[in-house]
Amino acid sequence: MAFPLVVAFTIPTLWALATIRADQIDYDVARGLDTGDQRAASSSIVHLLKDRLLLLFLICAVLFHFANAAMLPLLGEMLSKGHGRASMMFMSACVITTQIVVTLLASCSGIKARQWAASPYC
């Protein structure tokens, strides 16, 4: 069931990409150049890793995914114990629940990150 959906969603994605014209893209701004300063260099990985808050977020995200990768199979195993063929449904429910929670929290964390970045304490 999932593979036909991937193919079906590929078609509108390709259509949306085809509607983007190259003359509408400001490549300097897309690379992080300030439009007023022509001497500035574009952003690089080294520049991003010098940002303490971004580095802290990266470390937290990696630790979350390591913890999630270890705990999700254990939780699925515990929930499916003694349920035979229904264990696939328990594991699917665990994965789907995790993805829904991450999706909902991503929006909230993006809003909070923008608010915190604007505060004078950062």
CSV table of C-alpha atoms in Angstrom, one decimal:
chain,number,residue,atom,x,y,z
A,1,MET,CA,0.0,0.0,0.0
A,2,ALA,CA,2.8,2.4,0.8
A,3,PHE,CA,4.7,2.1,-2.5
A,4,PRO,CA,1.7,3.2,-4.7
A,5,LEU,CA,1.3,6.2,-2.4
A,6,VAL,CA,5.0,7.1,-2.9
A,7,VAL,CA,4.5,7.0,-6.7
A,8,ALA,CA,1.3,9.0,-6.5
A,9,PHE,CA,2.9,11.7,-4.4
A,10,THR,CA,5.9,11.9,-6.7
A,11,ILE,CA,3.8,13.2,-9.5
A,12,PRO,CA,2.7,16.5,-7.7
A,13,THR,CA,6.2,16.9,-6.3
A,14,LEU,CA,7.7,16.8,-9.8
A,15,TRP,CA,5.1,19.2,-11.1
A,16,ALA,CA,5.8,21.7,-8.3
A,17,LEU,CA,9.6,21.4,-9.0
A,18,ALA,CA,9.0,22.0,-12.7
A,19,THR,CA,7.1,25.3,-12.0
A,20,ILE,CA,10.2,26.8,-10.3
A,21,ARG,CA,12.0,29.1,-12.8
A,22,ALA,CA,15.8,29.5,-12.4
A,23,ASP,CA,15.5,33.3,-12.7
A,24,GLN,CA,13.3,33.4,-9.6
A,25,ILE,CA,16.1,32.1,-7.4
A,26,ASP,CA,18.6,34.4,-5.8
A,27,TYR,CA,21.5,32.0,-5.4
A,28,ASP,CA,23.6,34.3,-3.2
A,29,VAL,CA,20.8,34.8,-0.7
A,30,ALA,CA,20.1,31.0,-0.8
A,31,ARG,CA,23.7,30.4,0.2
A,32,GLY,CA,23.6,32.8,3.1
A,33,LEU,CA,25.2,35.9,1.6
A,34,ASP,CA,24.0,39.2,2.9
A,35,THR,CA,22.8,41.2,-0.1
A,36,GLY,CA,24.4,44.4,1.2
A,37,ASP,CA,27.9,42.9,1.7
A,38,GLN,CA,29.4,41.6,-1.5
A,39,ARG,CA,32.6,40.6,0.2
A,40,ALA,CA,31.0,38.1,2.5
A,41,ALA,CA,31.6,34.4,2.0
A,42,SER,CA,28.7,32.0,1.8
A,43,SER,CA,27.9,29.8,4.8
A,44,SER,CA,29.8,26.6,5.3
A,45,ILE,CA,29.6,23.7,7.6
A,46,VAL,CA,32.4,25.2,9.7
A,47,HIS,CA,30.4,28.4,10.1
A,48,LEU,CA,27.3,26.4,11.2
A,49,LEU,CA,29.3,24.4,13.7
A,50,LYS,CA,30.6,27.6,15.4
A,51,ASP,CA,27.0,28.4,16.4
A,52,ARG,CA,26.7,27.0,20.0
A,53,LEU,CA,22.9,26.8,20.0
A,54,LEU,CA,22.8,25.0,16.7
A,55,LEU,CA,25.4,22.6,17.8
A,56,LEU,CA,23.5,21.9,21.1
A,57,PHE,CA,20.4,21.3,19.0
A,58,LEU,CA,22.3,18.9,16.8
A,59,ILE,CA,23.6,16.9,19.8
A,60,CYS,CA,20.1,16.7,21.3
A,61,ALA,CA,18.6,15.5,18.1
A,62,VAL,CA,21.2,12.8,17.7
A,63,LEU,CA,20.8,11.6,21.3
A,64,PHE,CA,17.0,11.6,20.8
A,65,HIS,CA,17.3,9.4,17.7
A,66,PHE,CA,19.8,7.1,19.4
A,67,ALA,CA,17.5,6.6,22.4
A,68,ASN,CA,14.4,6.2,20.1
A,69,ALA,CA,16.2,3.6,18.0
A,70,ALA,CA,17.0,1.5,21.0
A,71,MET,CA,13.7,1.8,22.9
A,72,LEU,CA,11.2,1.4,20.0
A,73,PRO,CA,12.0,-2.2,19.3
A,74,LEU,CA,12.0,-3.0,23.0
A,75,LEU,CA,8.6,-1.4,23.4
A,76,GLY,CA,7.2,-3.2,20.4
A,77,GLU,CA,8.5,-6.5,21.7
A,78,MET,CA,7.0,-5.9,25.1
A,79,LEU,CA,3.6,-4.9,23.7
A,80,SER,CA,3.4,-7.8,21.3
A,81,LYS,CA,4.4,-10.5,23.8
A,82,GLY,CA,1.8,-13.3,23.6
A,83,HIS,CA,-0.2,-11.7,20.8
A,84,GLY,CA,1.3,-13.7,17.8
A,85,ARG,CA,0.5,-12.2,14.5
A,86,ALA,CA,-0.9,-9.0,16.0
A,87,SER,CA,2.6,-8.0,16.9
A,88,MET,CA,3.1,-6.4,13.5
A,89,MET,CA,0.2,-4.1,14.3
A,90,PHE,CA,1.7,-3.1,17.7
A,91,MET,CA,5.1,-2.3,16.1
A,92,SER,CA,3.4,-0.3,13.3
A,93,ALA,CA,1.4,1.6,15.9
A,94,CYS,CA,4.7,2.4,17.8
A,95,VAL,CA,6.4,3.7,14.7
A,96,ILE,CA,3.4,5.8,13.5
A,97,THR,CA,2.9,7.3,17.0
A,98,THR,CA,6.5,8.3,17.1
A,99,GLN,CA,6.4,9.9,13.7
A,100,ILE,CA,3.2,11.8,14.6
A,101,VAL,CA,4.7,13.1,17.9
A,102,VAL,CA,7.9,14.2,16.2
A,103,THR,CA,5.9,16.0,13.4
A,104,LEU,CA,3.8,17.9,15.9
A,105,LEU,CA,6.7,18.8,18.1
A,106,ALA,CA,8.8,20.0,15.1
A,107,SER,CA,6.4,22.8,14.5
A,108,CYS,CA,6.4,23.9,18.1
A,109,SER,CA,10.1,23.7,18.4
A,110,GLY,CA,10.6,25.8,15.2
A,111,ILE,CA,8.4,28.5,16.7
A,112,LYS,CA,10.2,28.4,20.0
A,113,ALA,CA,13.6,28.4,18.3
A,114,ARG,CA,12.7,31.6,16.5
A,115,GLN,CA,11.4,33.2,19.7
A,116,TRP,CA,14.6,32.2,21.6
A,117,ALA,CA,16.9,33.4,18.8
A,118,ALA,CA,15.3,36.8,19.0
A,119,SER,CA,15.8,37.1,22.8
A,120,PRO,CA,18.8,39.0,24.1
A,121,TYR,CA,19.9,36.1,26.2
A,122,CYS,CA,21.1,33.9,23.3
